[in-house]
Amino acid sequence: GCAPIVRAFEAGATEASPWPDPRTVAFGITVPKPLGDFLILEAVYSSNGTAVAVDDSDILAEQSRCARLEGAFVCPEGAAAFAAVRALRSDGWIGADERVVVLNTGAGIKYPETVDLNLNPALALG
């Protein structure tokens, strides 16, 4: 729903074009044209990096996975980074022997609409 840097990178552009009608559950990365887009792209190109987009369903699945496996309620922006790493590992861009650090920049508690609050009655405290 909002990936101007990815689109610019894939086109080999030096700056991003504004993304029309940006929408994503990850409010913090809903940026239709980053102020420093040319700097971001320069850094990606000069470091032989890449850019990858993930959709909202992948973000929400990763948010749930982090909660289930790590007990961490990450924000959607952090979940987007985890989903991107998972995608890059899956397609071989990140090797099996490589270590990756993923930063989570906020707490999921700020985004209650991203989780299903219909708890299993057997798990409810009463």
PDB file of C-alpha atoms in Angstrom:
ATOM      1  CA  GLY A   1       0.000   0.000   0.000  1.00  0.00           C
ATOM      2  CA  CYS A   2       2.974   2.368   0.234  1.00  0.00           C
ATOM      3  CA  ALA A   3       6.395   1.502  -1.195  1.00  0.00           C
ATOM      4  CA  PRO A   4       7.870   4.511  -3.028  1.00  0.00           C
ATOM      5  CA  ILE A   5      11.486   3.565  -2.264  1.00  0.00           C
ATOM      6  CA  VAL A   6      11.003   0.004  -3.506  1.00  0.00           C
ATOM      7  CA  ARG A   7       9.393   1.250  -6.698  1.00  0.00           C
ATOM      8  CA  ALA A   8      12.206   3.777  -7.260  1.00  0.00           C
ATOM      9  CA  PHE A   9      14.881   1.163  -6.516  1.00  0.00           C
ATOM     10  CA  GLU A  10      13.350  -1.324  -8.943  1.00  0.00           C
ATOM     11  CA  ALA A  11      13.292   1.401 -11.614  1.00  0.00           C
ATOM     12  CA  GLY A  12      16.919   2.379 -10.908  1.00  0.00           C
ATOM     13  CA  ALA A  13      15.768   5.910 -10.059  1.00  0.00           C
ATOM     14  CA  THR A  14      17.702   8.376  -7.915  1.00  0.00           C
ATOM     15  CA  GLU A  15      14.582   9.723  -6.222  1.00  0.00           C
ATOM     16  CA  ALA A  16      11.096   8.447  -5.460  1.00  0.00           C
ATOM     17  CA  SER A  17       7.831   9.598  -6.959  1.00  0.00           C
ATOM     18  CA  PRO A  18       4.949  10.225  -4.568  1.00  0.00           C
ATOM     19  CA  TRP A  19       2.898   7.102  -3.875  1.00  0.00           C
ATOM     20  CA  PRO A  20      -0.757   7.740  -4.689  1.00  0.00           C
ATOM     21  CA  ASP A  21      -3.320   6.944  -1.979  1.00  0.00           C
ATOM     22  CA  PRO A  22      -0.911   5.293   0.500  1.00  0.00           C
ATOM     23  CA  ARG A  23      -2.482   2.739   2.855  1.00  0.00           C
ATOM     24  CA  THR A  24      -0.992   0.255   5.267  1.00  0.00           C
ATOM     25  CA  VAL A  25      -1.592  -0.975   8.815  1.00  0.00           C
ATOM     26  CA  ALA A  26       1.930   0.225   9.605  1.00  0.00           C
ATOM     27  CA  PHE A  27       1.221   3.928  10.091  1.00  0.00           C
ATOM     28  CA  GLY A  28       4.879   4.821  10.722  1.00  0.00           C
ATOM     29  CA  ILE A  29       5.926   3.685   7.252  1.00  0.00           C
ATOM     30  CA  THR A  30       2.995   5.230   5.411  1.00  0.00           C
ATOM     31  CA  VAL A  31       5.274   7.811   3.787  1.00  0.00           C
ATOM     32  CA  PRO A  32       4.273   8.595   0.200  1.00  0.00           C
ATOM     33  CA  LYS A  33       7.577  10.388  -0.575  1.00  0.00           C
ATOM     34  CA  PRO A  34      10.314  10.366   2.057  1.00  0.00           C
ATOM     35  CA  LEU A  35      12.064  13.695   2.561  1.00  0.00           C
ATOM     36  CA  GLY A  36      15.499  12.087   2.126  1.00  0.00           C
ATOM     37  CA  ASP A  37      14.498   9.671  -0.624  1.00  0.00           C
ATOM     38  CA  PHE A  38      17.595  10.442  -2.692  1.00  0.00           C
ATOM     39  CA  LEU A  39      19.831   9.760   0.311  1.00  0.00           C
ATOM     40  CA  ILE A  40      18.063   6.479   1.082  1.00  0.00           C
ATOM     41  CA  LEU A  41      18.432   5.304  -2.515  1.00  0.00           C
ATOM     42  CA  GLU A  42      22.070   6.420  -2.663  1.00  0.00           C
ATOM     43  CA  ALA A  43      22.808   4.386   0.488  1.00  0.00           C
ATOM     44  CA  VAL A  44      21.037   1.309  -0.881  1.00  0.00           C
ATOM     45  CA  TYR A  45      22.837   1.498  -4.228  1.00  0.00           C
ATOM     46  CA  SER A  46      26.289   2.236  -2.774  1.00  0.00           C
ATOM     47  CA  SER A  47      26.039  -0.607  -0.241  1.00  0.00           C
ATOM     48  CA  ASN A  48      24.825  -3.129  -2.828  1.00  0.00           C
ATOM     49  CA  GLY A  49      21.643  -3.367  -0.786  1.00  0.00           C
ATOM     50  CA  THR A  50      18.099  -3.996  -1.874  1.00  0.00           C
ATOM     51  CA  ALA A  51      14.574  -2.845  -1.189  1.00  0.00           C
ATOM     52  CA  VAL A  52      11.596  -5.107  -0.636  1.00  0.00           C
ATOM     53  CA  ALA A  53       7.908  -4.461  -0.061  1.00  0.00           C
ATOM     54  CA  VAL A  54       5.661  -6.567   2.145  1.00  0.00           C
ATOM     55  CA  ASP A  55       1.896  -6.441   2.230  1.00  0.00           C
ATOM     56  CA  ASP A  56      -0.376  -5.946   5.221  1.00  0.00           C
ATOM     57  CA  SER A  57      -1.245  -9.637   5.501  1.00  0.00           C
ATOM     58  CA  ASP A  58       2.473 -10.469   5.862  1.00  0.00           C
ATOM     59  CA  ILE A  59       2.904  -7.689   8.416  1.00  0.00           C
ATOM     60  CA  LEU A  60       0.011  -8.945  10.536  1.00  0.00           C
ATOM     61  CA  ALA A  61       1.163 -12.565  10.265  1.00  0.00           C
ATOM     62  CA  GLU A  62       4.654 -11.577  11.398  1.00  0.00           C
ATOM     63  CA  GLN A  63       3.280  -9.520  14.277  1.00  0.00           C
ATOM     64  CA  SER A  64       1.354 -12.572  15.427  1.00  0.00           C
ATOM     65  CA  ARG A  65       4.368 -14.854  14.921  1.00  0.00           C
ATOM     66  CA  CYS A  66       6.588 -12.589  17.064  1.00  0.00           C
ATOM     67  CA  ALA A  67       3.994 -12.596  19.846  1.00  0.00           C
ATOM     68  CA  ARG A  68       3.520 -16.356  19.704  1.00  0.00           C
ATOM     69  CA  LEU A  69       7.199 -17.347  19.444  1.00  0.00           C
ATOM     70  CA  GLU A  70       8.943 -14.572  21.377  1.00  0.00           C
ATOM     71  CA  GLY A  71       6.263 -13.065  23.589  1.00  0.00           C
ATOM     72  CA  ALA A  72       6.948  -9.686  21.979  1.00  0.00           C
ATOM     73  CA  PHE A  73       4.060  -7.511  20.813  1.00  0.00           C
ATOM     74  CA  VAL A  74       5.960  -5.650  18.098  1.00  0.00           C
ATOM     75  CA  CYS A  75       4.580  -2.680  16.228  1.00  0.00           C
ATOM     76  CA  PRO A  76       3.474  -3.175  12.610  1.00  0.00           C
ATOM     77  CA  GLU A  77       6.554  -1.297  11.387  1.00  0.00           C
ATOM     78  CA  GLY A  78       8.814  -3.749  13.224  1.00  0.00           C
ATOM     79  CA  ALA A  79       6.734  -6.650  11.928  1.00  0.00           C
ATOM     80  CA  ALA A  80       7.231  -5.264   8.396  1.00  0.00           C
ATOM     81  CA  ALA A  81      10.993  -5.456   8.915  1.00  0.00           C
ATOM     82  CA  PHE A  82      10.737  -9.053  10.157  1.00  0.00           C
ATOM     83  CA  ALA A  83       8.520  -9.944   7.174  1.00  0.00           C
ATOM     84  CA  ALA A  84      11.025  -8.340   4.794  1.00  0.00           C
ATOM     85  CA  VAL A  85      13.890 -10.363   6.289  1.00  0.00           C
ATOM     86  CA  ARG A  86      11.806 -13.535   6.016  1.00  0.00           C
ATOM     87  CA  ALA A  87      11.117 -12.757   2.322  1.00  0.00           C
ATOM     88  CA  LEU A  88      14.773 -11.967   1.598  1.00  0.00           C
ATOM     89  CA  ARG A  89      15.872 -15.178   3.301  1.00  0.00           C
ATOM     90  CA  SER A  90      13.266 -17.183   1.406  1.00  0.00           C
ATOM     91  CA  ASP A  91      14.444 -15.915  -1.981  1.00  0.00           C
ATOM     92  CA  GLY A  92      18.112 -16.394  -1.097  1.00  0.00           C
ATOM     93  CA  TRP A  93      19.132 -12.737  -0.929  1.00  0.00           C
ATOM     94  CA  ILE A  94      20.073 -13.370   2.710  1.00  0.00           C
ATOM     95  CA  GLY A  95      22.106 -16.541   3.043  1.00  0.00           C
ATOM     96  CA  ALA A  96      21.473 -19.296   5.577  1.00  0.00           C
ATOM     97  CA  ASP A  97      24.860 -18.599   7.180  1.00  0.00           C
ATOM     98  CA  GLU A  98      24.285 -14.846   7.563  1.00  0.00           C
ATOM     99  CA  ARG A  99      23.193 -13.087  10.737  1.00  0.00           C
ATOM    100  CA  VAL A 100      20.702 -10.249  10.571  1.00  0.00           C
ATOM    101  CA  VAL A 101      19.693  -7.673  13.172  1.00  0.00           C
ATOM    102  CA  VAL A 102      16.102  -6.455  12.943  1.00  0.00           C
ATOM    103  CA  LEU A 103      15.112  -3.394  14.914  1.00  0.00           C
ATOM    104  CA  ASN A 104      11.617  -3.006  16.301  1.00  0.00           C
ATOM    105  CA  THR A 105      10.850   0.667  16.763  1.00  0.00           C
ATOM    106  CA  GLY A 106       7.706   0.569  18.855  1.00  0.00           C
ATOM    107  CA  ALA A 107       5.150  -1.394  20.776  1.00  0.00           C
ATOM    108  CA  GLY A 108       2.176  -3.131  19.240  1.00  0.00           C
ATOM    109  CA  ILE A 109      -0.003  -1.845  22.079  1.00  0.00           C
ATOM    110  CA  LYS A 110      -0.250   1.419  20.116  1.00  0.00           C
ATOM    111  CA  TYR A 111      -2.088  -0.522  17.389  1.00  0.00           C
ATOM    112  CA  PRO A 112      -4.853  -2.540  19.080  1.00  0.00           C
ATOM    113  CA  GLU A 113      -6.744  -2.751  15.779  1.00  0.00           C
ATOM    114  CA  THR A 114      -4.030  -5.043  14.379  1.00  0.00           C
ATOM    115  CA  VAL A 115      -4.870  -7.982  16.642  1.00  0.00           C
ATOM    116  CA  ASP A 116      -7.883 -10.240  16.983  1.00  0.00           C
ATOM    117  CA  LEU A 117      -9.200  -9.660  20.486  1.00  0.00           C
ATOM    118  CA  ASN A 118     -11.609 -12.575  20.408  1.00  0.00           C
ATOM    119  CA  LEU A 119      -9.771 -14.712  22.913  1.00  0.00           C
ATOM    120  CA  ASN A 120     -10.242 -18.440  23.296  1.00  0.00           C
ATOM    121  CA  PRO A 121     -12.604 -18.739  26.314  1.00  0.00           C
ATOM    122  CA  ALA A 122     -10.442 -21.547  27.697  1.00  0.00           C
ATOM    123  CA  LEU A 123      -7.560 -19.069  27.970  1.00  0.00           C
ATOM    124  CA  ALA A 124      -9.551 -16.219  29.517  1.00  0.00           C
ATOM    125  CA  LEU A 125      -8.861 -15.367  33.117  1.00  0.00           C
ATOM    126  CA  GLY A 126     -11.973 -15.287  35.144  1.00  0.00           C
TER     127      GLY A 126
END
